[in-house]
Short mmCIF file of C-alpha atoms in Angstrom, two decimals:
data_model
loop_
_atom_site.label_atom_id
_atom_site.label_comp_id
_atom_site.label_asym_id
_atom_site.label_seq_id
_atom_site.Cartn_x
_atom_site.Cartn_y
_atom_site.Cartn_z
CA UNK K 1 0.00 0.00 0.00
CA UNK K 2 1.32 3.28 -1.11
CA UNK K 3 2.05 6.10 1.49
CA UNK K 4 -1.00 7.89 -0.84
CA UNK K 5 -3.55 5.79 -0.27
CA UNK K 6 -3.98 6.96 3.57
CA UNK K 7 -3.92 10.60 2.67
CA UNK K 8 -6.60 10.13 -0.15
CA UNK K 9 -8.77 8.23 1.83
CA UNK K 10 -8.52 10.88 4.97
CA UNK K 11 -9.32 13.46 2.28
CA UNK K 12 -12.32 11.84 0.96
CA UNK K 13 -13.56 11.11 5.06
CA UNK K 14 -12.97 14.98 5.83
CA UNK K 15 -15.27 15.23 2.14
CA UNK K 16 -18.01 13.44 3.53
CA UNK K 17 -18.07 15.12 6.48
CA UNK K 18 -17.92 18.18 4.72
CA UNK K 19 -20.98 16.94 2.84
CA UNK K 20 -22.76 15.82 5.62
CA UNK K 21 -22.32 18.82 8.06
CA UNK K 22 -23.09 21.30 4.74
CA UNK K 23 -26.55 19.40 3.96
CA UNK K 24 -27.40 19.56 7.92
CA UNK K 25 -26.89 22.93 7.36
CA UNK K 26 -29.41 23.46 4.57
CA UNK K 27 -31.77 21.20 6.19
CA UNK K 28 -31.72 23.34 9.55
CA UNK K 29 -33.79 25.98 7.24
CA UNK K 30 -36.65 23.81 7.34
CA UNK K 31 -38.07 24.08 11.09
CA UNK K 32 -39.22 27.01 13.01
CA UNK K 33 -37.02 29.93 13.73
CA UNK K 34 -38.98 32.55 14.75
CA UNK K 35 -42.51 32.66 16.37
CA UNK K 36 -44.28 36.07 16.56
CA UNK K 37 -47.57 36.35 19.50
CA UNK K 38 -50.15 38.29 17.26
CA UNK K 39 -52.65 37.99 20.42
CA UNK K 40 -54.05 35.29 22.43
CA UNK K 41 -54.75 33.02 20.04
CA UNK K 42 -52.80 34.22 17.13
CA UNK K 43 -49.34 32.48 16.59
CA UNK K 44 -46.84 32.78 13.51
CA UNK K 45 -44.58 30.69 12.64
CA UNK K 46 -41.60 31.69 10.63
CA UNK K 47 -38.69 28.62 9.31
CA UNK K 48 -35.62 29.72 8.24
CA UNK K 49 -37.01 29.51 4.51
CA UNK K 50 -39.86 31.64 4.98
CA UNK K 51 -37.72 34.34 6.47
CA UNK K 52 -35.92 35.09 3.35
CA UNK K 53 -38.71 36.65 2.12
CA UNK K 54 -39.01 35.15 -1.38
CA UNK K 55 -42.44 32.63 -0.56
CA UNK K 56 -45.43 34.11 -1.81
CA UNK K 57 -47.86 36.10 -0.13
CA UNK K 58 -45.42 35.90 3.00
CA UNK K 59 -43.76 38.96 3.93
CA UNK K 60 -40.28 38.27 6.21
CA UNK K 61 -40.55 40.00 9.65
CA UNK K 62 -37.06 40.90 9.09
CA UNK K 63 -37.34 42.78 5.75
CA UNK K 64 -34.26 42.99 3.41
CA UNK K 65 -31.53 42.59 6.04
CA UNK K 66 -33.38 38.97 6.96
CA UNK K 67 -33.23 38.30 2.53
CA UNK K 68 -29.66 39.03 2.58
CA UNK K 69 -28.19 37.58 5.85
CA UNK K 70 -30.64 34.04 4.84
CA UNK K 71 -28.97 34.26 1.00
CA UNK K 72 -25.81 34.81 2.70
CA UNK K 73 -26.40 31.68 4.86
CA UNK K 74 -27.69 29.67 2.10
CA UNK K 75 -24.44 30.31 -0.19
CA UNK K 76 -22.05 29.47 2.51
CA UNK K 77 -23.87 25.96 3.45
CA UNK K 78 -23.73 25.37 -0.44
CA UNK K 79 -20.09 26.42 -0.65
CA UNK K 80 -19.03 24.38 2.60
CA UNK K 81 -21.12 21.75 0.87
CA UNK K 82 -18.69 21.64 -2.28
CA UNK K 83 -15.95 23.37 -1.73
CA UNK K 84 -12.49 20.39 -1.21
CA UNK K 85 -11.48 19.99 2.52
CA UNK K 86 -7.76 20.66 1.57
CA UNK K 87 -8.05 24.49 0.88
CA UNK K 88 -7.80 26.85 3.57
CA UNK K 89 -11.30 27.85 2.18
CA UNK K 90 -14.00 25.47 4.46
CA UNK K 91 -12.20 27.09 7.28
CA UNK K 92 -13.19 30.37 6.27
CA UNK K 93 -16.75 29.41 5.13
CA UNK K 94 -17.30 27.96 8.91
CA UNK K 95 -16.21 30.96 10.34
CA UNK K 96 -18.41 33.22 7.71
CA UNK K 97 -20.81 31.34 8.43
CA UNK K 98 -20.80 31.66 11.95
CA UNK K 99 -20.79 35.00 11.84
CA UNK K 100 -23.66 35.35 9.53
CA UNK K 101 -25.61 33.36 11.99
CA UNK K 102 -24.59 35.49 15.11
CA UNK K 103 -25.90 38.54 13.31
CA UNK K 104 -29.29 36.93 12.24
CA UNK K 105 -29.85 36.39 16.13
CA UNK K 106 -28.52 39.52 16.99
CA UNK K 107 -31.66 41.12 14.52
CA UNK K 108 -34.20 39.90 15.70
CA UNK K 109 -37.32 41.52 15.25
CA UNK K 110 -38.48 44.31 17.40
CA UNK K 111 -42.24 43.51 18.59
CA UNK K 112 -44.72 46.00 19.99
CA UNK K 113 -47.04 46.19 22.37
CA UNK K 114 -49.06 43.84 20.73
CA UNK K 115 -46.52 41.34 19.63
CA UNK K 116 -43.78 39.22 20.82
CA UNK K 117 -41.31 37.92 18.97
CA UNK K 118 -38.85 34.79 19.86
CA UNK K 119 -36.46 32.59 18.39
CA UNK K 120 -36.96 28.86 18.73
CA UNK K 121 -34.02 26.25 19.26
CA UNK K 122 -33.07 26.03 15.40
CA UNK K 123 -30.52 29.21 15.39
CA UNK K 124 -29.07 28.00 18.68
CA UNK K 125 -28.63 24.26 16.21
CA UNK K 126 -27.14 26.57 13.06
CA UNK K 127 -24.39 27.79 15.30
CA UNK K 128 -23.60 24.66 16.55
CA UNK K 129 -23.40 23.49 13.37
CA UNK K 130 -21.48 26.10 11.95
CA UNK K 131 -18.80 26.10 15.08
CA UNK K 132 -18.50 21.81 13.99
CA UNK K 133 -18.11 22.68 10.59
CA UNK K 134 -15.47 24.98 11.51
CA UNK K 135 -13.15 22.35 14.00
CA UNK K 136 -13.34 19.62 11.19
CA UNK K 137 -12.08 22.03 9.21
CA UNK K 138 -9.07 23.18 11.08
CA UNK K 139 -8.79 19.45 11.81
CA UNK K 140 -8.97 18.50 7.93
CA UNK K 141 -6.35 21.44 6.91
CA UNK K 142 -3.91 20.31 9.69
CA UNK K 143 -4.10 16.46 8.78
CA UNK K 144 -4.08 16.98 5.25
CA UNK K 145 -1.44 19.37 5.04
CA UNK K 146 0.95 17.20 7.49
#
């Protein structure tokens, strides 16, 4: 066995995982992120697709910013996704990513008197998953590169 053959095959593990953590990533835009009290009886729910603010007849409680930052999101969980384990680049990704998701908590909408807005458990999930994505990383780019 060739002194390649382990290094190819720990590339195309840190791949997978790559993969993997990238499509957990996507998926984590399915469930709820925000829930806004209209009144008493009156709940919203908003997943992390519906607050881009591109389904119809749904407008995003977090306007533009909420379109950009969720884009954002979306094309660094694609990139992480694709993008091969032994460039410095997944490292950055993670860390973009991370950041992207900070400042999506970090606006949250403002409710009034008459509503409350709160985040669910699914941000708290994207960070985690963004702060994994970014150790295998470092991991990848140090085993790789030794």
């Amino acid at each position: 066995m060739s002194d390649a053959a382990p290094k190819e095959l720990s590339r195309l593990q840190f791949r997978l995982m790559g993969f993997g953590i990238g499509l957990a990533l996507l998926v984590t835009l399915a469930p709820t992120w925000l829930t806004r009290s209209l009144s008493q009886d009156e709940l919203r729910l908003y997943s992390g697709i519906s607050l881009l603010g591109l389904t119809p007849d749904a407008k995003s409680p977090m306007e533009a910013l909420g379109t950009v930052l969720f884009l954002l999101y979306v094309a660094l969980a694609l990139a992480f996704l694709l993008v091969r384990p032994e460039t410095g680049a997944p490292v950055l990704i993670g860390i973009a990513g991370l950041v992207v998701t900070i400042v999506i908590v970090a606006n949250q909408p403002d409710g009034s008197i008459r509503t409350r807005e709160d985040w669910t458990g699914a941000p708290a999930v994207a960070l985690g998953l963004w702060i994994i994505a970014t150790v295998v990383s470092v991991v990848a780019l140090k085993k790789l590169r030794s």
